[in-house]
Amino acid sequence: MRNNFNLQLNELHEDLKKMGTLCEDCITFATQSLLLGDTELGERAIQAEKQTDIMEKEIQNLCMRILLQQQPVASDLRTISAAIKVITDMERIGDQGSDIAELIKKTQIPFEAFNSHIAAMADCIIRMVTGSVESFIKQDAKLAKQIADLDDQADDLFIQIKNDILDMMSGKTKHDRAFGEKALNTLMIAKYLERIGDHAVNITECALMAAGSQNAQQE
Amino acid sequence: MRNNFNLQLNELHEDLKKMGTLCEDCITFATQSLLLGDTELGERAIQAEKQTDIMEKEIQNLCMRILLQQQPVASDLRTISAAIKVITDMERIGDQGSDIAELIKKTQIPFEAFNSHIAAMADCIIRMVTGSVESFIKQDAKLAKQIADLDDQADDLFIQIKNDILDMMSGKTKHDRAFGEKALNTLMIAKYLERIGDHAVNITECALMAAGSQNAQQE
């Protein structure tokens, strides 16, 4: 029975890794689409998001099967219920990546001047997503805390991008509607990235929950 | 055993209702704080959000207890796992309400000209939150669909507010930094409200999942 549980837990971890990779793909394609002005990459982000939706349902069903067949208790039950929460966050990460791609399809690419800040923010966010999923799978509380700390960096970059936009808006010249649209959309894209960081933090909280119960069991 | 399950399910429903009311309070206080420029109401929104965090943990523990003691199968298991998802969304609703209140504390209140659109959007969103929780508790698929349909209205109001901001930004006069800050913050507040609507739609999806499995059991 325990052996069976471990087999299913391995399957769950493999699936979570795959879903994590899809989330990273989605963010990478969306931000590359943004920075290179390549709408085809945006399409790939949208496709990756559709696959995260499918994986969420598959993993949810796997969790249900584990609960039903293994009727886990204590830390095992907590791990499975934390996994149900983790996939909810991963699915939302895909949604936000796809939202970025959709926004780029509808509008002009944002100000080139912002590219370095947006690229830095995307880089930080991708590290957060990868690390948060890893911290959950490995039940690594230390890694989870490191990843949560990165969120401050993401928040600072968001504020920096917002200030960049404000500087441009309050410049010497009067701006047209297209400028305004660019400004608002750039802010939204930065906000989507920041929100992805929040989801990664949620995943690290699930990792801490699972790691805590694991430690409690080992004691 | 079945009787016990029903008692615990009732407790779960009562707790979900309480948490739903806290979410509504949070949105109401936050938007009233915005519309009336009353920071004390913002403080009440932040307090309501803290209580949703506590309730999320309590309900999560109750769900764990039900899984452990009742080891539910089929539609009962699906209902409990859907409830775990529902409280995740409700907690996020509280977060967004609190984000609005925090934004208002730091900045000037937005343009009075937008108050009617923001008020209409808040009204729509509160109806969505109340209805979505009700649809989950009553496992009412019809109500869940009605609530999901309201999301289009919320999305339209968001676009309207964005256009209002663009109109003001591309007006005849050059604007200062304070104007820009107001414009960007108003957009963010509208975005937070729209995001709350998305969470309500997620809750209706959980309701449909639970109602579907209920119907399947009755057949």
Short mmCIF file of C-alpha atoms in Angstrom, two decimals:
data_model
loop_
_atom_site.label_atom_id
_atom_site.label_comp_id
_atom_site.label_asym_id
_atom_site.label_seq_id
_atom_site.Cartn_x
_atom_site.Cartn_y
_atom_site.Cartn_z
CA MET A 1 0.00 0.00 0.00
CA ARG A 2 2.82 2.38 1.03
CA ASN A 3 4.74 1.36 -2.07
CA ASN A 4 1.73 2.15 -4.20
CA PHE A 5 1.41 5.53 -2.54
CA ASN A 6 5.05 6.31 -3.28
CA LEU A 7 4.57 5.32 -6.92
CA GLN A 8 1.59 7.62 -7.23
CA LEU A 9 3.47 10.38 -5.42
CA ASN A 10 6.30 10.05 -7.95
CA GLU A 11 3.77 10.30 -10.77
CA LEU A 12 2.37 13.43 -9.11
CA HIS A 13 5.85 14.98 -8.85
CA GLU A 14 6.64 14.20 -12.50
CA ASP A 15 3.35 15.77 -13.57
CA LEU A 16 3.99 18.85 -11.42
CA LYS A 17 7.43 19.24 -13.04
CA LYS A 18 5.87 19.00 -16.51
CA MET A 19 3.21 21.56 -15.60
CA GLY A 20 5.94 23.81 -14.15
CA THR A 21 7.86 23.62 -17.42
CA LEU A 22 4.70 24.56 -19.32
CA CYS A 23 4.27 27.60 -17.04
CA GLU A 24 7.87 28.68 -17.68
CA ASP A 25 7.36 28.19 -21.44
CA CYS A 26 4.23 30.30 -21.29
CA ILE A 27 5.98 33.20 -19.52
CA THR A 28 9.10 32.93 -21.72
CA PHE A 29 7.11 32.91 -24.97
CA ALA A 30 4.87 35.76 -23.79
CA THR A 31 7.73 38.02 -22.72
CA GLN A 32 9.86 37.15 -25.77
CA SER A 33 6.84 37.94 -27.93
CA LEU A 34 6.68 41.27 -26.14
CA LEU A 35 10.37 42.11 -26.38
CA LEU A 36 10.83 40.95 -29.97
CA GLY A 37 7.42 42.04 -31.22
CA ASP A 38 6.88 38.50 -32.51
CA THR A 39 3.19 37.58 -32.43
CA GLU A 40 3.92 33.95 -33.36
CA LEU A 41 5.71 33.53 -30.03
CA GLY A 42 2.59 34.97 -28.40
CA GLU A 43 0.57 32.22 -30.08
CA ARG A 44 2.92 29.64 -28.54
CA ALA A 45 2.35 31.20 -25.10
CA ILE A 46 -1.40 30.83 -25.61
CA GLN A 47 -0.94 27.19 -26.65
CA ALA A 48 1.23 26.49 -23.58
CA GLU A 49 -1.52 27.97 -21.40
CA LYS A 50 -4.11 25.63 -22.94
CA GLN A 51 -1.87 22.71 -22.04
CA THR A 52 -1.57 23.89 -18.43
CA ASP A 53 -5.40 23.80 -18.26
CA ILE A 54 -5.39 20.18 -19.44
CA MET A 55 -2.61 19.26 -17.00
CA GLU A 56 -4.45 20.91 -14.11
CA LYS A 57 -7.43 18.61 -14.71
CA GLU A 58 -5.20 15.54 -15.07
CA ILE A 59 -3.30 16.26 -11.86
CA GLN A 60 -6.54 17.07 -10.04
CA ASN A 61 -7.87 13.66 -11.10
CA LEU A 62 -4.64 11.98 -9.98
CA CYS A 63 -4.96 13.66 -6.56
CA MET A 64 -8.55 12.43 -6.32
CA ARG A 65 -7.41 8.90 -7.21
CA ILE A 66 -4.71 9.02 -4.54
CA LEU A 67 -7.18 10.27 -1.90
CA LEU A 68 -9.64 7.55 -2.88
CA GLN A 69 -7.27 4.60 -3.23
CA GLN A 70 -4.72 5.39 -0.53
CA GLN A 71 -6.86 7.32 1.92
CA PRO A 72 -3.71 9.04 3.16
CA VAL A 73 -3.48 10.48 6.66
CA ALA A 74 -1.29 13.07 8.43
CA SER A 75 1.51 14.53 6.31
CA ASP A 76 0.59 12.49 3.20
CA LEU A 77 -2.94 13.91 3.23
CA ARG A 78 -1.49 17.40 3.70
CA THR A 79 0.87 16.90 0.75
CA ILE A 80 -1.97 15.87 -1.57
CA SER A 81 -4.25 18.70 -0.48
CA ALA A 82 -1.34 21.15 -0.88
CA ALA A 83 -0.80 19.78 -4.42
CA ILE A 84 -4.44 20.63 -5.24
CA LYS A 85 -3.67 24.21 -4.22
CA VAL A 86 -0.36 24.27 -6.14
CA ILE A 87 -1.98 23.33 -9.46
CA THR A 88 -4.60 26.05 -8.96
CA ASP A 89 -1.75 28.59 -8.74
CA MET A 90 0.11 27.06 -11.69
CA GLU A 91 -3.01 27.25 -13.81
CA ARG A 92 -3.37 30.94 -12.91
CA ILE A 93 0.28 31.52 -13.84
CA GLY A 94 -0.54 30.15 -17.29
CA ASP A 95 -3.59 32.44 -17.44
CA GLN A 96 -1.49 35.54 -16.72
CA GLY A 97 1.11 34.53 -19.32
CA SER A 98 -1.66 34.09 -21.84
CA ASP A 99 -3.17 37.45 -20.82
CA ILE A 100 0.18 39.10 -21.64
CA ALA A 101 0.23 37.41 -25.05
CA GLU A 102 -3.37 38.45 -25.76
CA LEU A 103 -2.61 42.05 -24.81
CA ILE A 104 0.37 42.13 -27.18
CA LYS A 105 -1.77 40.79 -30.04
CA LYS A 106 -4.27 43.62 -29.60
CA THR A 107 -1.87 46.47 -29.14
CA GLN A 108 1.46 47.90 -30.15
CA ILE A 109 4.51 46.58 -28.37
CA PRO A 110 5.46 48.78 -25.44
CA PHE A 111 8.20 51.36 -25.15
CA GLU A 112 11.59 50.03 -26.14
CA ALA A 113 13.07 52.08 -23.33
CA PHE A 114 11.39 49.72 -20.87
CA ASN A 115 12.68 46.51 -22.39
CA SER A 116 15.54 46.06 -19.94
CA HIS A 117 13.26 46.45 -16.91
CA ILE A 118 10.61 44.15 -18.37
CA ALA A 119 13.29 41.58 -19.31
CA ALA A 120 14.75 41.76 -15.78
CA MET A 121 11.30 41.32 -14.29
CA ALA A 122 10.50 38.35 -16.55
CA ASP A 123 13.83 36.76 -15.64
CA CYS A 124 13.13 37.18 -11.92
CA ILE A 125 9.58 35.80 -12.30
CA ILE A 126 10.69 32.71 -14.25
CA ARG A 127 13.27 31.94 -11.56
CA MET A 128 10.52 32.29 -8.96
CA VAL A 129 8.17 29.90 -10.79
CA THR A 130 10.86 27.25 -11.40
CA GLY A 131 12.16 27.49 -7.85
CA SER A 132 8.75 27.44 -6.21
CA VAL A 133 7.69 24.23 -7.99
CA GLU A 134 11.07 22.65 -7.15
CA SER A 135 10.71 23.66 -3.49
CA PHE A 136 7.31 21.95 -3.39
CA ILE A 137 8.48 18.73 -5.02
CA LYS A 138 11.61 18.51 -2.87
CA GLN A 139 9.77 19.79 0.19
CA ASP A 140 12.71 22.16 0.60
CA ALA A 141 11.78 24.86 3.12
CA LYS A 142 15.07 26.73 2.65
CA LEU A 143 14.61 27.03 -1.11
CA ALA A 144 10.97 28.04 -0.58
CA LYS A 145 12.09 30.94 1.62
CA GLN A 146 14.75 32.04 -0.90
CA ILE A 147 12.15 32.12 -3.65
CA ALA A 148 9.68 34.06 -1.53
CA ASP A 149 12.44 36.63 -0.91
CA LEU A 150 12.80 37.17 -4.67
CA ASP A 151 9.29 38.60 -4.63
CA ASP A 152 10.59 41.87 -3.17
CA GLN A 153 12.85 42.18 -6.22
CA ALA A 154 9.87 41.63 -8.54
CA ASP A 155 7.83 44.22 -6.61
CA ASP A 156 10.69 46.75 -6.87
CA LEU A 157 10.93 46.19 -10.64
CA PHE A 158 7.20 46.75 -10.93
CA ILE A 159 7.49 50.08 -9.10
CA GLN A 160 10.43 51.01 -11.34
CA ILE A 161 8.40 50.30 -14.50
CA LYS A 162 5.48 52.29 -13.09
CA ASN A 163 7.82 55.22 -12.40
CA ASP A 164 9.28 54.96 -15.93
CA ILE A 165 5.76 55.25 -17.30
CA LEU A 166 4.98 58.21 -15.06
CA ASP A 167 8.18 59.96 -16.19
CA MET A 168 7.15 59.57 -19.82
CA MET A 169 3.58 60.64 -19.14
CA SER A 170 4.61 63.83 -17.39
CA GLY A 171 7.18 64.74 -20.02
CA LYS A 172 7.25 68.07 -21.80
CA THR A 173 5.14 67.09 -24.77
CA LYS A 174 1.42 66.44 -24.99
CA HIS A 175 0.67 62.82 -25.87
CA ASP A 176 -1.79 61.20 -28.25
CA ARG A 177 -4.15 58.32 -27.57
CA ALA A 178 -1.76 55.69 -28.97
CA PHE A 179 0.85 56.81 -26.46
CA GLY A 180 -1.68 56.49 -23.64
CA GLU A 181 -2.68 53.03 -24.77
CA LYS A 182 0.95 51.94 -24.81
CA ALA A 183 1.51 53.37 -21.34
CA LEU A 184 -1.52 51.63 -19.83
CA ASN A 185 -0.76 48.31 -21.53
CA THR A 186 2.86 48.37 -20.39
CA LEU A 187 1.65 48.87 -16.84
CA MET A 188 -0.77 45.97 -17.21
CA ILE A 189 1.93 43.66 -18.52
CA ALA A 190 4.17 44.53 -15.57
CA LYS A 191 1.20 43.92 -13.27
CA TYR A 192 0.58 40.48 -14.83
CA LEU A 193 4.24 39.60 -14.24
CA GLU A 194 4.02 40.80 -10.64
CA ARG A 195 0.88 38.71 -10.14
CA ILE A 196 2.71 35.62 -11.45
CA GLY A 197 5.31 36.28 -8.74
CA ASP A 198 2.51 36.29 -6.14
CA HIS A 199 1.34 32.89 -7.38
CA ALA A 200 4.90 31.57 -7.09
CA VAL A 201 4.93 32.82 -3.48
CA ASN A 202 1.67 30.95 -2.87
CA ILE A 203 3.34 27.79 -4.18
CA THR A 204 6.25 28.28 -1.77
CA GLU A 205 3.70 28.57 1.06
CA CYS A 206 2.28 25.18 0.02
CA ALA A 207 5.88 23.87 -0.03
CA LEU A 208 6.43 25.14 3.52
CA MET A 209 3.14 23.56 4.59
CA ALA A 210 4.13 20.20 3.07
CA ALA A 211 7.75 20.43 4.29
CA GLY A 212 6.55 21.34 7.80
CA SER A 213 4.28 18.31 7.99
CA GLN A 214 7.08 16.14 6.58
CA ASN A 215 9.46 17.35 9.30
CA ALA A 216 6.78 16.81 11.93
CA GLN A 217 6.41 13.21 10.74
CA GLN A 218 10.17 12.60 10.82
CA GLU A 219 10.51 13.91 14.35
CA MET B 1 -21.41 7.86 9.44
CA ARG B 2 -23.51 9.46 6.67
CA ASN B 3 -25.24 11.57 9.28
CA ASN B 4 -21.90 12.73 10.57
CA PHE B 5 -20.83 13.61 7.05
CA ASN B 6 -23.97 15.69 6.57
CA LEU B 7 -23.35 17.52 9.84
CA GLN B 8 -19.80 18.36 8.79
CA LEU B 9 -21.01 19.37 5.34
CA ASN B 10 -23.47 21.77 6.97
CA GLU B 11 -20.65 23.22 9.04
CA LEU B 12 -18.62 23.63 5.86
CA HIS B 13 -21.51 25.43 4.14
CA GLU B 14 -22.03 27.76 7.10
CA ASP B 15 -18.31 28.59 7.15
CA LEU B 16 -18.27 29.20 3.40
CA LYS B 17 -21.22 31.58 3.80
CA LYS B 18 -19.37 33.46 6.55
CA MET B 19 -16.23 33.68 4.45
CA GLY B 20 -18.33 34.87 1.48
CA THR B 21 -19.81 37.65 3.64
CA LEU B 22 -16.29 38.69 4.68
CA CYS B 23 -15.28 38.88 1.01
CA GLU B 24 -18.30 41.07 0.23
CA ASP B 25 -17.49 43.29 3.24
CA CYS B 26 -13.93 43.63 2.03
CA ILE B 27 -14.96 44.72 -1.49
CA THR B 28 -17.72 47.00 -0.15
CA PHE B 29 -15.42 48.74 2.36
CA ALA B 30 -12.62 49.07 -0.20
CA THR B 31 -14.81 50.58 -2.91
CA GLN B 32 -16.69 52.80 -0.47
CA SER B 33 -13.35 54.00 0.86
CA LEU B 34 -12.44 54.81 -2.73
CA LEU B 35 -15.68 56.55 -3.62
CA LEU B 36 -16.01 58.50 -0.37
CA GLY B 37 -12.29 59.11 0.14
CA ASP B 38 -12.65 57.62 3.63
CA THR B 39 -9.43 55.90 4.70
CA GLU B 40 -11.07 54.45 7.83
CA LEU B 41 -13.29 52.34 5.59
CA GLY B 42 -10.10 51.19 3.84
CA GLU B 43 -8.80 50.04 7.20
CA ARG B 44 -11.97 47.99 7.66
CA ALA B 45 -11.40 46.37 4.26
CA ILE B 46 -7.89 45.39 5.35
CA GLN B 47 -9.26 43.95 8.62
CA ALA B 48 -11.91 41.95 6.70
CA GLU B 49 -9.14 40.53 4.49
CA LYS B 50 -7.18 39.39 7.54
CA GLN B 51 -10.26 37.54 8.72
CA THR B 52 -10.66 35.80 5.33
CA ASP B 53 -7.08 34.52 5.78
CA ILE B 54 -8.00 33.04 9.18
CA MET B 55 -11.20 31.52 7.78
CA GLU B 56 -9.33 29.98 4.86
CA LYS B 57 -7.11 28.08 7.29
CA GLU B 58 -10.08 27.04 9.43
CA ILE B 59 -12.06 25.74 6.45
CA GLN B 60 -8.97 24.03 5.04
CA ASN B 61 -8.59 22.22 8.38
CA LEU B 62 -12.27 21.29 8.38
CA CYS B 63 -11.91 19.84 4.87
CA MET B 64 -8.88 17.84 6.04
CA ARG B 65 -10.89 16.55 9.03
CA ILE B 66 -13.76 15.51 6.74
CA LEU B 67 -11.37 13.72 4.36
CA LEU B 68 -9.71 11.96 7.28
CA GLN B 69 -12.77 11.01 9.31
CA GLN B 70 -15.30 10.33 6.56
CA GLN B 71 -13.01 9.20 3.74
CA PRO B 72 -15.67 10.32 1.28
CA VAL B 73 -15.93 8.82 -2.20
CA ALA B 74 -17.44 9.84 -5.55
CA SER B 75 -19.42 13.10 -5.47
CA ASP B 76 -18.75 13.73 -1.75
CA LEU B 77 -15.00 13.61 -2.34
CA ARG B 78 -15.40 15.92 -5.32
CA THR B 79 -17.43 18.38 -3.23
CA ILE B 80 -14.73 18.55 -0.54
CA SER B 81 -11.88 18.94 -3.03
CA ALA B 82 -13.90 21.62 -4.85
CA ALA B 83 -14.35 23.42 -1.50
CA ILE B 84 -10.54 23.50 -1.09
CA LYS B 85 -10.37 25.28 -4.44
CA VAL B 86 -13.26 27.64 -3.57
CA ILE B 87 -11.57 28.93 -0.39
CA THR B 88 -8.35 29.57 -2.36
CA ASP B 89 -10.34 31.86 -4.67
CA MET B 90 -12.17 33.50 -1.79
CA GLU B 91 -8.89 34.23 -0.05
CA ARG B 92 -7.59 35.85 -3.25
CA ILE B 93 -10.76 37.95 -3.48
CA GLY B 94 -9.95 39.29 -0.02
CA ASP B 95 -6.37 39.98 -1.16
CA GLN B 96 -7.54 42.05 -4.12
CA GLY B 97 -9.99 44.01 -1.95
CA SER B 98 -7.17 44.71 0.46
CA ASP B 99 -4.88 45.70 -2.45
CA ILE B 100 -7.46 48.31 -3.48
CA ALA B 101 -7.60 49.66 0.08
CA GLU B 102 -3.78 49.80 0.30
CA LEU B 103 -3.57 51.64 -3.02
CA ILE B 104 -6.07 54.24 -1.81
CA LYS B 105 -4.09 54.80 1.39
CA LYS B 106 -0.95 55.60 -0.60
CA THR B 107 -2.46 57.78 -3.25
CA GLN B 108 -5.05 60.39 -3.99
CA ILE B 109 -8.56 59.18 -4.69
CA PRO B 110 -9.18 58.76 -8.39
CA PHE B 111 -11.08 61.00 -10.76
CA GLU B 112 -14.56 61.85 -9.58
CA ALA B 113 -15.74 61.56 -13.15
CA PHE B 114 -15.13 57.81 -12.97
CA ASN B 115 -17.09 57.22 -9.79
CA SER B 116 -20.23 56.02 -11.55
CA HIS B 117 -18.33 53.44 -13.62
CA ILE B 118 -16.30 52.24 -10.64
CA ALA B 119 -19.47 52.04 -8.52
CA ALA B 120 -21.26 50.07 -11.26
CA MET B 121 -18.29 47.73 -11.55
CA ALA B 122 -18.10 47.21 -7.77
CA ASP B 123 -21.84 46.53 -7.68
CA CYS B 124 -21.52 43.94 -10.47
CA ILE B 125 -18.53 42.28 -8.78
CA ILE B 126 -20.23 42.03 -5.37
CA ARG B 127 -23.25 40.37 -7.03
CA MET B 128 -20.86 37.94 -8.70
CA VAL B 129 -19.10 37.03 -5.46
CA THR B 130 -22.35 36.56 -3.48
CA GLY B 131 -23.96 34.56 -6.30
CA SER B 132 -20.94 32.36 -6.94
CA VAL B 133 -20.67 31.27 -3.29
CA GLU B 134 -24.43 30.67 -3.19
CA SER B 135 -24.25 28.59 -6.37
CA PHE B 136 -21.54 26.43 -4.79
CA ILE B 137 -23.39 25.87 -1.52
CA LYS B 138 -26.71 25.11 -3.25
CA GLN B 139 -24.95 23.21 -6.05
CA ASP B 140 -27.10 25.30 -8.39
CA ALA B 141 -25.76 24.96 -11.94
CA LYS B 142 -28.29 27.46 -13.34
CA LEU B 143 -27.27 30.18 -10.91
CA ALA B 144 -23.59 29.38 -11.54
CA LYS B 145 -24.09 30.01 -15.27
CA GLN B 146 -25.98 33.28 -14.63
CA ILE B 147 -23.13 34.52 -12.46
CA ALA B 148 -20.49 33.54 -15.00
CA ASP B 149 -22.43 35.55 -17.60
CA LEU B 150 -22.14 38.67 -15.43
CA ASP B 151 -18.39 38.55 -16.03
CA ASP B 152 -18.88 39.97 -19.53
CA GLN B 153 -20.53 43.00 -17.92
CA ALA B 154 -17.57 43.42 -15.56
CA ASP B 155 -15.13 43.12 -18.48
CA ASP B 156 -17.07 45.76 -20.46
CA LEU B 157 -16.98 48.14 -17.48
CA PHE B 158 -13.23 47.64 -17.21
CA ILE B 159 -12.78 48.56 -20.88
CA GLN B 160 -15.03 51.60 -20.36
CA ILE B 161 -12.90 52.80 -17.42
CA LYS B 162 -9.73 52.23 -19.45
CA ASN B 163 -11.20 54.29 -22.29
CA ASP B 164 -12.22 57.04 -19.87
CA ILE B 165 -8.62 57.20 -18.68
CA LEU B 166 -7.30 57.28 -22.24
CA ASP B 167 -9.70 60.12 -23.10
CA MET B 168 -8.39 62.15 -20.19
CA MET B 169 -4.76 61.32 -20.96
CA SER B 170 -5.06 62.42 -24.56
CA GLY B 171 -6.90 65.63 -23.68
CA LYS B 172 -5.76 69.05 -24.84
CA THR B 173 -3.68 69.92 -21.81
CA LYS B 174 -0.33 68.60 -20.73
CA HIS B 175 -0.52 66.67 -17.47
CA ASP B 176 1.63 66.58 -14.37
CA ARG B 177 2.95 63.59 -12.51
CA ALA B 178 0.10 63.59 -9.96
CA PHE B 179 -2.37 63.28 -12.82
CA GLY B 180 -0.40 60.33 -14.23
CA GLU B 181 -0.32 58.64 -10.86
CA LYS B 182 -4.08 59.03 -10.51
CA ALA B 183 -4.62 57.62 -14.00
CA LEU B 184 -2.44 54.55 -13.43
CA ASN B 185 -3.91 53.87 -9.97
CA THR B 186 -7.46 54.14 -11.26
CA LEU B 187 -6.64 51.58 -13.93
CA MET B 188 -5.12 49.27 -11.32
CA ILE B 189 -8.19 49.53 -9.10
CA ALA B 190 -10.44 48.65 -12.04
CA LYS B 191 -8.09 45.74 -12.82
CA TYR B 192 -8.31 44.48 -9.22
CA LEU B 193 -12.10 44.55 -9.46
CA GLU B 194 -12.02 42.70 -12.79
CA ARG B 195 -9.70 40.09 -11.25
CA ILE B 196 -12.17 39.57 -8.37
CA GLY B 197 -14.78 38.83 -11.04
CA ASP B 198 -12.46 36.18 -12.49
CA HIS B 199 -12.17 34.54 -9.07
CA ALA B 200 -15.98 34.52 -8.78
CA VAL B 201 -16.12 32.77 -12.18
CA ASN B 202 -13.63 30.18 -10.85
CA ILE B 203 -15.97 29.58 -7.91
CA THR B 204 -18.90 29.03 -10.29
CA GLU B 205 -16.76 26.44 -12.11
CA CYS B 206 -16.27 24.62 -8.81
CA ALA B 207 -20.05 24.86 -8.31
CA LEU B 208 -20.64 23.30 -11.72
CA MET B 209 -18.12 20.57 -10.93
CA ALA B 210 -19.84 19.80 -7.61
CA ALA B 211 -23.36 20.12 -9.07
CA GLY B 212 -22.43 17.86 -11.99
CA SER B 213 -21.19 15.14 -9.70
CA GLN B 214 -24.29 15.56 -7.54
CA ASN B 215 -26.55 15.07 -10.57
CA ALA B 216 -24.50 12.07 -11.65
CA GLN B 217 -25.06 10.53 -8.22
CA GLN B 218 -28.81 11.16 -8.35
CA GLU B 219 -29.23 9.60 -11.76
#
